[in-house]
XYZ file of C-alpha atoms in Angstrom:
604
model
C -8.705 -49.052 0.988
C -9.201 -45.754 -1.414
C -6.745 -44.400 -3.035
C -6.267 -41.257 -3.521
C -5.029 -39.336 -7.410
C -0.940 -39.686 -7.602
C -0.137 -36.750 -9.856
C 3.418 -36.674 -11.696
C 5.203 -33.745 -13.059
C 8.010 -33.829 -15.356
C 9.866 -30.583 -17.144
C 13.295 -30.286 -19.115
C 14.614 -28.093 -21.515
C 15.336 -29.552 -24.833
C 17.739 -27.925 -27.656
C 14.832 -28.348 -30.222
C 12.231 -26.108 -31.523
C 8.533 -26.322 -30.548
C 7.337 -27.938 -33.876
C 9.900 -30.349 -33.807
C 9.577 -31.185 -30.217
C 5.851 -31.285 -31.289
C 5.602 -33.600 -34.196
C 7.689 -36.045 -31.939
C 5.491 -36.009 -28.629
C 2.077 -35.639 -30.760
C 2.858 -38.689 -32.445
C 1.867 -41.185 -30.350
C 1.931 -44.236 -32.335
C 5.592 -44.074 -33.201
C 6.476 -42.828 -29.814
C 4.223 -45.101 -27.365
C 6.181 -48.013 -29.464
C 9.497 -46.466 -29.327
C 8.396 -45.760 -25.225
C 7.429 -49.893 -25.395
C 3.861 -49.507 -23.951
C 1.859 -52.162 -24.805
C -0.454 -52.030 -28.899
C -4.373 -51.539 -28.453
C -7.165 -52.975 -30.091
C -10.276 -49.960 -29.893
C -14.115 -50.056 -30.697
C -15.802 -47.702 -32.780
C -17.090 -44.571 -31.372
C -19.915 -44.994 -28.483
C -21.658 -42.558 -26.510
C -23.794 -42.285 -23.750
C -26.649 -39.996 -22.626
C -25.376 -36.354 -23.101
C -21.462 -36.920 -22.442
C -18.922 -36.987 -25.090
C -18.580 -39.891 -27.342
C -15.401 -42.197 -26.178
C -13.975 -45.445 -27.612
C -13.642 -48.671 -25.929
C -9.830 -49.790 -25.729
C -8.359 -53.128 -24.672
C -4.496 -54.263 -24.119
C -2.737 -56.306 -21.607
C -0.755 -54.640 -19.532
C 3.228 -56.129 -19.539
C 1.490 -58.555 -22.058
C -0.217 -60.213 -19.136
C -3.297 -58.078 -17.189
C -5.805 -57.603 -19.292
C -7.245 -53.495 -18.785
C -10.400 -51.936 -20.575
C -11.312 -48.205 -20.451
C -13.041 -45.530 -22.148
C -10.660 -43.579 -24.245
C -12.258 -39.765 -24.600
C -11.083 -37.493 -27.680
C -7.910 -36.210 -27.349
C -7.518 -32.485 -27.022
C -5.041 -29.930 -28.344
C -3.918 -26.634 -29.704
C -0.988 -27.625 -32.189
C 2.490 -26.649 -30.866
C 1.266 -26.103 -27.615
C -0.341 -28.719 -25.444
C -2.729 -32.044 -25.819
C -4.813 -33.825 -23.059
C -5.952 -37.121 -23.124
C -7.880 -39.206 -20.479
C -8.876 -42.684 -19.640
C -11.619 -44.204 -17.508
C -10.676 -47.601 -16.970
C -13.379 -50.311 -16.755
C -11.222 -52.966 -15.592
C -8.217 -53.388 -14.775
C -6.291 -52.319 -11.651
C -6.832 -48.487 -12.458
C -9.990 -46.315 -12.394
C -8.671 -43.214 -13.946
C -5.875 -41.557 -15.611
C -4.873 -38.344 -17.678
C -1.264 -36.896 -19.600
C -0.567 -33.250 -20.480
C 1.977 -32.413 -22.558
C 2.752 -28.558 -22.652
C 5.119 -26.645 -24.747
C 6.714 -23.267 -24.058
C 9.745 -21.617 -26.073
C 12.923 -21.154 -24.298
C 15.191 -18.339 -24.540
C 17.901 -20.432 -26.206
C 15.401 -21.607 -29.001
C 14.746 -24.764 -27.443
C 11.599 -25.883 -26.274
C 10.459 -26.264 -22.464
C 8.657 -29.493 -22.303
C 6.224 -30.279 -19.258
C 4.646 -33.623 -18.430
C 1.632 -33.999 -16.211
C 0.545 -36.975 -15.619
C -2.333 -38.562 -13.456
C -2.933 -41.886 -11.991
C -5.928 -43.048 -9.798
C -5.076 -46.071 -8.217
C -7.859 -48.604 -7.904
C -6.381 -51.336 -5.984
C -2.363 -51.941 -4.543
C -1.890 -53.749 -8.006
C -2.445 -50.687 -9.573
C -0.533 -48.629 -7.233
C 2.692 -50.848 -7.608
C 1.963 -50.521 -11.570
C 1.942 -46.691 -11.391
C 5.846 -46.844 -9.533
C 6.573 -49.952 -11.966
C 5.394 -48.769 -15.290
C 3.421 -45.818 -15.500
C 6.086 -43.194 -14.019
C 9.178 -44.706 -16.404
C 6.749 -44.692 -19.116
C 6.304 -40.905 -18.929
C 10.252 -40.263 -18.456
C 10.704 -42.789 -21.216
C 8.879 -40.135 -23.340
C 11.667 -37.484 -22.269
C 14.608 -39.857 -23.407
C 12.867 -40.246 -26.493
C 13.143 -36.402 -27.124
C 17.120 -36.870 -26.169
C 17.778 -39.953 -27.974
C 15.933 -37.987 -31.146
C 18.801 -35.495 -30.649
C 21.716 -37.617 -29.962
C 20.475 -39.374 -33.306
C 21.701 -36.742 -35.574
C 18.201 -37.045 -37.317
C 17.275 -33.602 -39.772
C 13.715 -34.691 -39.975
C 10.991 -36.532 -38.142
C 11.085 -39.253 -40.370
C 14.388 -40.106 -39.108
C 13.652 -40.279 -35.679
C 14.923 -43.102 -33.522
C 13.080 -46.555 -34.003
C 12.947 -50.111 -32.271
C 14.426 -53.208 -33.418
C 11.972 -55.073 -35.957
C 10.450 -57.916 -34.036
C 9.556 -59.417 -37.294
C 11.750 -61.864 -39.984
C 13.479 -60.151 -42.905
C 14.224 -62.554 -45.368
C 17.217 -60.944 -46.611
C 17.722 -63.662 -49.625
C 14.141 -62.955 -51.035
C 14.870 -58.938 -50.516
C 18.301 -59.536 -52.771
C 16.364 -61.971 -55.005
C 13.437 -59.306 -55.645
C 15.358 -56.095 -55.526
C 17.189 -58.086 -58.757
C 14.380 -58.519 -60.563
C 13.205 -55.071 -59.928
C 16.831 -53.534 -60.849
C 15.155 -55.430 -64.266
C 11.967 -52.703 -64.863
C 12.759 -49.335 -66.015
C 13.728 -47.184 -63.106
C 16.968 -45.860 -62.036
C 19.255 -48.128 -60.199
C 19.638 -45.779 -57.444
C 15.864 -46.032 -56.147
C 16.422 -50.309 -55.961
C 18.706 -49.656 -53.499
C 16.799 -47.127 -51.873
C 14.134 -49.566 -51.735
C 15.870 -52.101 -50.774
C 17.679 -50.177 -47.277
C 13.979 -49.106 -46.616
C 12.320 -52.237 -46.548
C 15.457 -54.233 -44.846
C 15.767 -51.304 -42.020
C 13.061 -49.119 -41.177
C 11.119 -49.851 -38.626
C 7.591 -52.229 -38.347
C 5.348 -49.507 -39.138
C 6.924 -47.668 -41.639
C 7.033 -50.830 -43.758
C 3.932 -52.056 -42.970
C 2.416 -48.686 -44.057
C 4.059 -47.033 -46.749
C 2.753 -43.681 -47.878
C 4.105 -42.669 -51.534
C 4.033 -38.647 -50.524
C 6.152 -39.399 -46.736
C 8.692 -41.986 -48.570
C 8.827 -39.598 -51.752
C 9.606 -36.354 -48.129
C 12.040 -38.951 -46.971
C 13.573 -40.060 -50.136
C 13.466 -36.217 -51.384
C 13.018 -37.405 -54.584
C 9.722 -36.723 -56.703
C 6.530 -37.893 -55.779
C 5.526 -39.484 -59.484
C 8.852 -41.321 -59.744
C 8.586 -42.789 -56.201
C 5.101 -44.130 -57.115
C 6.965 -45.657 -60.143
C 9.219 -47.222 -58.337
C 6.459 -48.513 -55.949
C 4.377 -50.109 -58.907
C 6.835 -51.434 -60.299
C 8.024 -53.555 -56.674
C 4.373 -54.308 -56.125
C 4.450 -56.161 -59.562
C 7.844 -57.607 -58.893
C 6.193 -58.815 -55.073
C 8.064 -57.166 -52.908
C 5.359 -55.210 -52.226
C 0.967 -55.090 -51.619
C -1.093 -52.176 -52.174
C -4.114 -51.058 -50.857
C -6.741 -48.599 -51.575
C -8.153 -46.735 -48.176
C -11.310 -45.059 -47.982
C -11.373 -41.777 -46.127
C -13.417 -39.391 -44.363
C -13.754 -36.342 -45.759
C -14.534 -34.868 -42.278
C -11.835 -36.428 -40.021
C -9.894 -37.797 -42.712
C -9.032 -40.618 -41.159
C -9.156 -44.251 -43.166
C -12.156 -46.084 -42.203
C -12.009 -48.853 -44.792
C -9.355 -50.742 -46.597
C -9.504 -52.696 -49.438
C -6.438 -55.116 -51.304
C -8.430 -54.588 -54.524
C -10.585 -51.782 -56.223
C -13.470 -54.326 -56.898
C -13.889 -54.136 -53.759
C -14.684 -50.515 -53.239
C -18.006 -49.627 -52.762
C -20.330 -46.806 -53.544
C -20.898 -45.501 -49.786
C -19.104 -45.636 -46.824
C -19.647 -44.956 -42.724
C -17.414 -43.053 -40.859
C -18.329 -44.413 -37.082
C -16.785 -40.612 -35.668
C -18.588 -38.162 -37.472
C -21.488 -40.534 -37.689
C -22.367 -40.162 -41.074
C -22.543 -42.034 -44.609
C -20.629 -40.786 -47.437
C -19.853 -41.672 -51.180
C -16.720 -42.858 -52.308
C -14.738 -40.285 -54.435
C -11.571 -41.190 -56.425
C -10.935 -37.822 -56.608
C -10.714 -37.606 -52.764
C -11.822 -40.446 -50.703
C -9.609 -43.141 -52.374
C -6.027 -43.323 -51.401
C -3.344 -45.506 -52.668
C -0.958 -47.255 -49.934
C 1.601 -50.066 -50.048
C 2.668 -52.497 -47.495
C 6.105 -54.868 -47.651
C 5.171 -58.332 -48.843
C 5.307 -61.163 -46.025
C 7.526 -63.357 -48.212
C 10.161 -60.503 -47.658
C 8.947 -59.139 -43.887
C 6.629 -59.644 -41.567
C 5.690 -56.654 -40.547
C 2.771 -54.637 -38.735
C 1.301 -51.132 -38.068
C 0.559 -51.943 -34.058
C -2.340 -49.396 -32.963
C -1.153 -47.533 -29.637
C -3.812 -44.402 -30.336
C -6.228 -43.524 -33.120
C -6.873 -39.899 -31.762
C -4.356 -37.827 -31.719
C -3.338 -34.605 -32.841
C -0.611 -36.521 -35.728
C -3.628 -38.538 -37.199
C -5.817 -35.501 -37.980
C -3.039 -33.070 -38.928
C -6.032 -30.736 -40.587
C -6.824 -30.281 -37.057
C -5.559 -27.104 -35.840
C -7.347 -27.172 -32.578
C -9.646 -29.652 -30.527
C -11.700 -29.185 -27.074
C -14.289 -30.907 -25.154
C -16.784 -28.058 -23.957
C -19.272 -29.517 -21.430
C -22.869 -28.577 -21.506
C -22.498 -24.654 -19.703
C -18.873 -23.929 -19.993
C -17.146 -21.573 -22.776
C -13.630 -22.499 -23.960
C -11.402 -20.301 -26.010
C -9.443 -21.214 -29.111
C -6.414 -19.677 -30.442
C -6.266 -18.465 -34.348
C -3.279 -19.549 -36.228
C -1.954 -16.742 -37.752
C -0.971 -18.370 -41.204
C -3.751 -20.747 -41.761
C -6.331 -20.169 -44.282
C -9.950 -21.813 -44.929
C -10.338 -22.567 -41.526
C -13.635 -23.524 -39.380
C -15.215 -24.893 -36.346
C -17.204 -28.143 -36.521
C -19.015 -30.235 -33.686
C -17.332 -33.528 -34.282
C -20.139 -35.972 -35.285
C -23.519 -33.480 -35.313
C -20.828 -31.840 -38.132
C -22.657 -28.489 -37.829
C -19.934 -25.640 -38.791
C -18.940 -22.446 -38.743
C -16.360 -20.560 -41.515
C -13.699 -18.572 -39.968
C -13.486 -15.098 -41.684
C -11.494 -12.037 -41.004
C -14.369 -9.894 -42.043
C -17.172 -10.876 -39.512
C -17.502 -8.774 -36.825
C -17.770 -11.245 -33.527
C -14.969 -13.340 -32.152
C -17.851 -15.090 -29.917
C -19.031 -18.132 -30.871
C -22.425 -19.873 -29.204
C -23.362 -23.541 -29.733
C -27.141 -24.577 -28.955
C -29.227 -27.700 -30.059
C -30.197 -25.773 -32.882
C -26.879 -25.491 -33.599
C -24.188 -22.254 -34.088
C -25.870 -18.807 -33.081
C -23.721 -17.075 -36.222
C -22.326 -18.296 -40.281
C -19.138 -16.834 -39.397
C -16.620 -15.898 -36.937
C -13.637 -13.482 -36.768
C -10.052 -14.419 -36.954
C -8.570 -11.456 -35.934
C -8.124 -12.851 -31.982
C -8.649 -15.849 -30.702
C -12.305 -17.062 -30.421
C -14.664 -18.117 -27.430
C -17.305 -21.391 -27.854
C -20.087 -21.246 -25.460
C -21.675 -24.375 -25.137
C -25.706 -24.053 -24.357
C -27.045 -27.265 -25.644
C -27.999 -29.799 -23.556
C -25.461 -32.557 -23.882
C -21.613 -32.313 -23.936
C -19.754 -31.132 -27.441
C -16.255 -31.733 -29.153
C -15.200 -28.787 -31.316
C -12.525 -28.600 -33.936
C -10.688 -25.525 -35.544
C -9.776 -27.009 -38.796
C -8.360 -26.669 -42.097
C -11.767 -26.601 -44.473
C -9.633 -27.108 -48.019
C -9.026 -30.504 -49.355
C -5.334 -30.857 -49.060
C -4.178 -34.207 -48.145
C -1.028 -34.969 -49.338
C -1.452 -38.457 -50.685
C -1.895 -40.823 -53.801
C -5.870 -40.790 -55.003
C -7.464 -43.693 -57.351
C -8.025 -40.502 -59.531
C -4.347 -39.640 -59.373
C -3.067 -43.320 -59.713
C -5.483 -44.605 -62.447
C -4.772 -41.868 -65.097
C -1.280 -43.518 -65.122
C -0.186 -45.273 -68.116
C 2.143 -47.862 -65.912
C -0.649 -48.586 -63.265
C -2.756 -49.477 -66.094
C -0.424 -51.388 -67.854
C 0.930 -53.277 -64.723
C -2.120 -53.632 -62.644
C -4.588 -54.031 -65.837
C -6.887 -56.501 -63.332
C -6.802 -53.818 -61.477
C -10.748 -52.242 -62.140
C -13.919 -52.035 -60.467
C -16.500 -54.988 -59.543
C -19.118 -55.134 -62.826
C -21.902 -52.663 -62.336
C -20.057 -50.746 -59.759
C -19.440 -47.181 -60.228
C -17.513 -44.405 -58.632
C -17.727 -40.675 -58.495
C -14.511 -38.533 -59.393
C -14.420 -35.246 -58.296
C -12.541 -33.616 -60.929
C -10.589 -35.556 -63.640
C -9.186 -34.062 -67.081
C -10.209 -36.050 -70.731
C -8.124 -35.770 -73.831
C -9.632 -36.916 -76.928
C -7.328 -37.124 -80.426
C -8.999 -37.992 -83.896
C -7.022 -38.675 -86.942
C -8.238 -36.216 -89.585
C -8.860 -37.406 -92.797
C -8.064 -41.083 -92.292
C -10.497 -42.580 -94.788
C -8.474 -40.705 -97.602
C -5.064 -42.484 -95.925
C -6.684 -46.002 -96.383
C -7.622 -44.632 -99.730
C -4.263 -43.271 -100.866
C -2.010 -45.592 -98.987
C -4.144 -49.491 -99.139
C -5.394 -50.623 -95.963
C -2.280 -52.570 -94.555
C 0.188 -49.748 -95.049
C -2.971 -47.438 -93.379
C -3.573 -49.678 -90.456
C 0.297 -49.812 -89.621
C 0.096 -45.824 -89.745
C -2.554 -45.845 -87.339
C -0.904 -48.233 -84.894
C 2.601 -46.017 -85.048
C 0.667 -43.255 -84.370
C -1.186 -44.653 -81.364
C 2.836 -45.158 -80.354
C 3.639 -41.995 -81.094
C 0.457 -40.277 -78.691
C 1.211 -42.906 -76.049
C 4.590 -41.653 -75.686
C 3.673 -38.738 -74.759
C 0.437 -39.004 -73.198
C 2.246 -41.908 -70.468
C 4.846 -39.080 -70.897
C 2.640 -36.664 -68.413
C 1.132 -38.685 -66.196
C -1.581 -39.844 -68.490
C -2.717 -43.029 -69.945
C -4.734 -44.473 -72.783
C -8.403 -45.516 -71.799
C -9.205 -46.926 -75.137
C -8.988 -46.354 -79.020
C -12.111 -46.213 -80.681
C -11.645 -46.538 -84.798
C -8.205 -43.969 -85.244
C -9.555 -41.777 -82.427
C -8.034 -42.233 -78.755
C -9.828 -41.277 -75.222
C -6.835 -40.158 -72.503
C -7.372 -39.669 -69.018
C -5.242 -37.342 -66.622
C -5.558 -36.314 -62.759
C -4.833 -32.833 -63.181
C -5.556 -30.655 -67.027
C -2.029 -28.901 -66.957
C -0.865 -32.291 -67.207
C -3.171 -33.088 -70.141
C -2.554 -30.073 -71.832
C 1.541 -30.414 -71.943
C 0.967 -33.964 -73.688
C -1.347 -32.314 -76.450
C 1.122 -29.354 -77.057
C 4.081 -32.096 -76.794
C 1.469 -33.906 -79.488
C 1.539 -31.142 -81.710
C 5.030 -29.829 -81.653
C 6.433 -33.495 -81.804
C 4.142 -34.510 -85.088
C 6.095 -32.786 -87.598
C 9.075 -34.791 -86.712
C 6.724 -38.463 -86.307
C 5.645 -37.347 -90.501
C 9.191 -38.190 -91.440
C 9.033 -41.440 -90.793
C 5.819 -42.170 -92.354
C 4.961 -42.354 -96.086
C 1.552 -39.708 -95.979
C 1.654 -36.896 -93.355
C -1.038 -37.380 -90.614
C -3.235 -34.430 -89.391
C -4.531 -34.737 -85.822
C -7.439 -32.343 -84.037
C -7.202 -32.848 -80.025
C -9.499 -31.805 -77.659
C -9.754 -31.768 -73.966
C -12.023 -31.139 -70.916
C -11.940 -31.233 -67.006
C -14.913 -31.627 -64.611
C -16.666 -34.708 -62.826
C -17.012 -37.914 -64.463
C -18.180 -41.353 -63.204
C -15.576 -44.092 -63.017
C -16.904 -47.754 -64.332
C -15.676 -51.194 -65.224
C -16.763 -51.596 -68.951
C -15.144 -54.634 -70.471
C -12.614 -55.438 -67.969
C -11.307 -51.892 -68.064
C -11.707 -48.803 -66.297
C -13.296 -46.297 -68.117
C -14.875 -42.772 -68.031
C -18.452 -42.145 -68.452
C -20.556 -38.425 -67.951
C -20.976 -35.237 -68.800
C -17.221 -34.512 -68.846
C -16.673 -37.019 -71.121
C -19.095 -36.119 -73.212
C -17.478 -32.543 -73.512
C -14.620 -33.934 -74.126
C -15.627 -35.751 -77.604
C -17.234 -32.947 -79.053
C -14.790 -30.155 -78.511
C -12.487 -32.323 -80.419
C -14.583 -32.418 -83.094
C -14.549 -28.533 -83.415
C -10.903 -28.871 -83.952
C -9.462 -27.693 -87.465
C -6.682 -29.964 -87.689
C -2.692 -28.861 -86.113
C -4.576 -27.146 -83.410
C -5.795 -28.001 -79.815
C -9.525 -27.029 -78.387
C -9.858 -26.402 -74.841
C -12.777 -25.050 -72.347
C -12.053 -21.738 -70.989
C -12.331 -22.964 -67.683
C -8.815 -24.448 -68.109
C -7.211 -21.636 -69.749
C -8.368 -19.560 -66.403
C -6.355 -22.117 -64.636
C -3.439 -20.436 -63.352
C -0.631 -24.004 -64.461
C -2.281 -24.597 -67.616
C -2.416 -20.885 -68.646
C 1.463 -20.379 -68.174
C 1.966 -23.205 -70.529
C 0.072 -20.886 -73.052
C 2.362 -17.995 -72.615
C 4.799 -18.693 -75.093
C 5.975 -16.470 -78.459
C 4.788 -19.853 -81.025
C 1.234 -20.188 -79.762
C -2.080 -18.310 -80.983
C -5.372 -18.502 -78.567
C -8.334 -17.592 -80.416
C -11.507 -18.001 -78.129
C -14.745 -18.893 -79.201
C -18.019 -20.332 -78.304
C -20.256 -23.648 -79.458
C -23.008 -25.334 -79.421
C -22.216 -29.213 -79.353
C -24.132 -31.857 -79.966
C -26.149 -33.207 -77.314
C -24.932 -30.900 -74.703
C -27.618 -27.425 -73.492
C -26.094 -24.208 -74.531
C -23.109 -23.004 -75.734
C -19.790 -23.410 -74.575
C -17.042 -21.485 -74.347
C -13.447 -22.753 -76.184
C -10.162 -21.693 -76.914
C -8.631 -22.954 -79.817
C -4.266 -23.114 -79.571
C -2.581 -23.099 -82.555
C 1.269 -23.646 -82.666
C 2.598 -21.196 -84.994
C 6.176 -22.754 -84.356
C 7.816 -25.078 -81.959
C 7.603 -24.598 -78.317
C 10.671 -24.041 -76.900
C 11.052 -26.031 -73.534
């Protein structure tokens, strides 16, 4: 018997807006478990002859039939609509397809419409359709109503399932005391401790510092504090995640940076890349087992919530053309064939809004944004086009970001690269402070009342380096070597350095002079000793623009002055910028330096 396509359609009006009513139905993870379809277990990405690429998926069906299909790339323009279909390999289906569609109402709400399509293969899968697949979809519906009836004000307070896993609740009240112990406010242990003890599986099982720090509304660098601080007390794992800079989705992760490696392979856009901490490496936490057991089950690892860079996405088959809407308040966006990764810069000044893709690739550099844009496909094989955001802007914890702080080094000091192993960082900031005239303290002062100087000093600089999100890589003689994620950060530390000294010299019986120096660019992240540590050109800098320092003063490239953060911190009524150039030892040609001189206290 053949069975003809059973096609389903579904609309309501909801009292939400579009985005919100998109965020909820685009994420598919949260919702399929909230809907209680069954987790999947996928292959990486396969393809065959000229079609698309697809994924191999596998579940059991009521926990009991086993089904296999080919999963195809989801497609979408965000806020409006996403596709997604399924060729089932075995299994009592052969084929099936969802739309979800968007519209505005006139109320403000949002018009929601549900198309879905089943092609029977057998009576089995006929009686599933009426049994599962059609309460599945309306399921989706009540979890748009339920959302409201909630009371929620933001997505990450939509309506979750029971935990199927334990909660030890006396381990929880054991290790939230011994974190109440470290030094954070009291108020974030009990944060911490409603979190863990009620959120849902996957939101414990995959804890993101920027979305707890959103949920929290608290600040990003004192959430990560208090998640440190509960990884070291164990109520809490972390792990580091290697992502593609294309799809920027995690492809590898790791319980330990010594196990990081220098190049990864990103299965989807089928190519090898090298592991940046700058980028690439992203810090995540996890509840500890003793105090949940918890998992992250995988319903989809396609849609439109996992790539939110993604703007747009459409399979063109060899032949057709397929338009694409522009948003209106996006910037640095392009078009890129998912895996051949040729691309194609969206600019309001080119002329054509007509786009042609051949197997020699795009037929122009750049396309209009002015209107929305056609893609012609005329190579020879099926394509799967994105309309992206270009720019870098994750919102998450790097190794870059995480390793310039003074608690993650203190805590997690284990925590450093396999021997020989080293990592690129796109951009990191080095502060370098030398103790002028420190063979004349030894001199004046003996050697024990010297070294006891020095070591109050080093105090004194930690304080304030750990102070703005930096942290000590090592001392070398009286001289100390800082690291910081971004330089407006290193630069308030060295004015805080500078300012605050005056007020350190009355404590100590000979007045200390210190130069400071500091440079951003792209070093190379090592294991040396045990530690992590800094090594390259940056570095380098770094050392000898200190050196050009006159004592009371700080020396800085002009690259960071031009630096729109660390330039307002130089606007004050006590500082003096005199710029000037260099030639520094080792290093071809001159460079250009400011030199900032306090002429009184900064007032904060």
């Amino acid at each position: 018997m053949k069975f003809k396509t059973k096609t389903y359609v579904l609309e309501k009006d909801i009292a939400l807006d579009r985005k919100t009513a998109w965020q909820l139905l685009a994420d598919n993870n949260r919702m399929n478990l909230y809907v209680g379809l069954f987790p999947v277990t996928f292959s990486p990405a396969k393809q065959d002859g000229t079609e698309i690429f697809y994924r191999e998926a596998y579940a059991k069906a009521l926990g009991l039939v086993p089904i296999k299909w080919q999963e195809f790339p989801f497609q979408w323009q965000k806020y409006d609509s996403y596709t997604v279909e399924r060729r089932y390999l075995s299994g009592p289906l052969k084929q099936y397809s969802m739309q979800a569609e968007l519209f505005d109402t006139v109320d403000n709400g949002t018009r929601i419409k549900l198309t879905a399509s089943f092609l029977p293969l057998n009576p089995i899968g006929y009686t599933g359709v009426l049994i599962s697949g059609i309460p599945a979809v309306k399921k989706m519906m009540t979890y748009l109503d339920d959302y409201l009836q909630s009371g929620a004000k933001k997505i990450s307070e939509a309506p979750q399932k029971p935990s199927k896993g334990k909660i030890n609740l006396p381990e929880l009240e054991r290790l939230s005391a011994l974190l109440a112990k470290s030094p954070i406010d009291d108020k974030f242990v009990e944060l911490l401790h409603r979190y863990l003890a009620e959120r849902d599986d996957r939101d414990v099982a995959q804890i993101e510092p920027v979305e707890l720090a959103h949920h929290w509304q608290t600040d990003l660098d004192e959430t990560l504090r208090v998640l440190l601080y509960a990884t070291k007390a164990g109520m809490l794992n972390l792990s580091w995640n290697v992502i593609c800079p294309n799809c920027r989705v995690s492809k590898v992760e790791h319980s330990s940076l010594s196990q990081l490696e220098e190049q990864f392979h990103c299965d989807l856009c089928g190519v090898n890349y090298d592991a940046d901490f700058d980028q690439f490496v992203e810090l995540n936490f996890s509840v500890h087992p003793t105090v949940r057991t918890a998992y992250a089950e995988v319903y989809c690892i396609g849609g439109p919530t996992i790539t939110p860079h993604v703007q747009a996405q459409q399979i063109i088959e060899s032949g057709k053309t397929k338009s694409f809407m522009i948003p209106r308040n996006e910037k640095a966006l392009r078009f890129r064939v998912i895996q051949a990764n040729d691309r194609v810069v969206v600019d309001t000044g080119a002329e054509s809004n007509e786009l042609v893709y051949s197997d020699l690739g795009w037929s122009h550099d750049s396309v209009s944004g002015s209107s929305d844009v056609s893609v012609t496909n005329s190579s020879s094989a099926d394509i799967v086009v994105a309309l992206e955001n270009a720019d870098w802007t994750a919102q998450t914890v790097t190794a870059a970001k995480v390793t310039a702080m003074q608690e993650f080094r203190d805590l997690f000091s284990s925590e450093v690269l396999s021997p020989g192993q080293k990592i690129d960082i796109g951009h990191v900031t080095i502060l370098f402070t030398d103790l002028k005239g420190s063979t004349m303290l030894y001199e004046t002062v003996g050697d024990s009342s010297a070294y006891g100087q020095v070591r109050n000093h080093f105090e004194f600089l930690t304080q304030h380096i750990a102070g703005n999100s930096g942290s000590i890589v090592k001392t070398i003689g009286d001289a100390v070597m800082a690291v910081f994620h971004k330089p407006e950060d290193a630069l308030r530390a060295a004015l805080a350095i500078q300012e605050n000294l005056a007020a350190f010299n009355q404590t100590a019986k000979e007045e200390i002079v210190l130069r400071l120096g500091l440079y951003s660019g792209a070093a190379i992240a090592v294991n040396s000793n045990d530690r992590l540590d800094y090594f390259g050109r940056t570095v380098n800098i770094a050392a000898r623009i200190q050196g050009q320092g006159e004592g009371g003063d700080i020396v800085i490239s002009r690259d960071v002055l031009a630096q729109p953060m660390s330039a307002s911190l130089l606007t004050g009524d006590g500082l003096a910028l005199e710029e000037f150039s260099a030639v520094l030892k080792g290093i071809d040609g001159a460079v250009d330096l400011v030199r900032v001189r306090l002429s009184e206290p900064i007032k904060n």
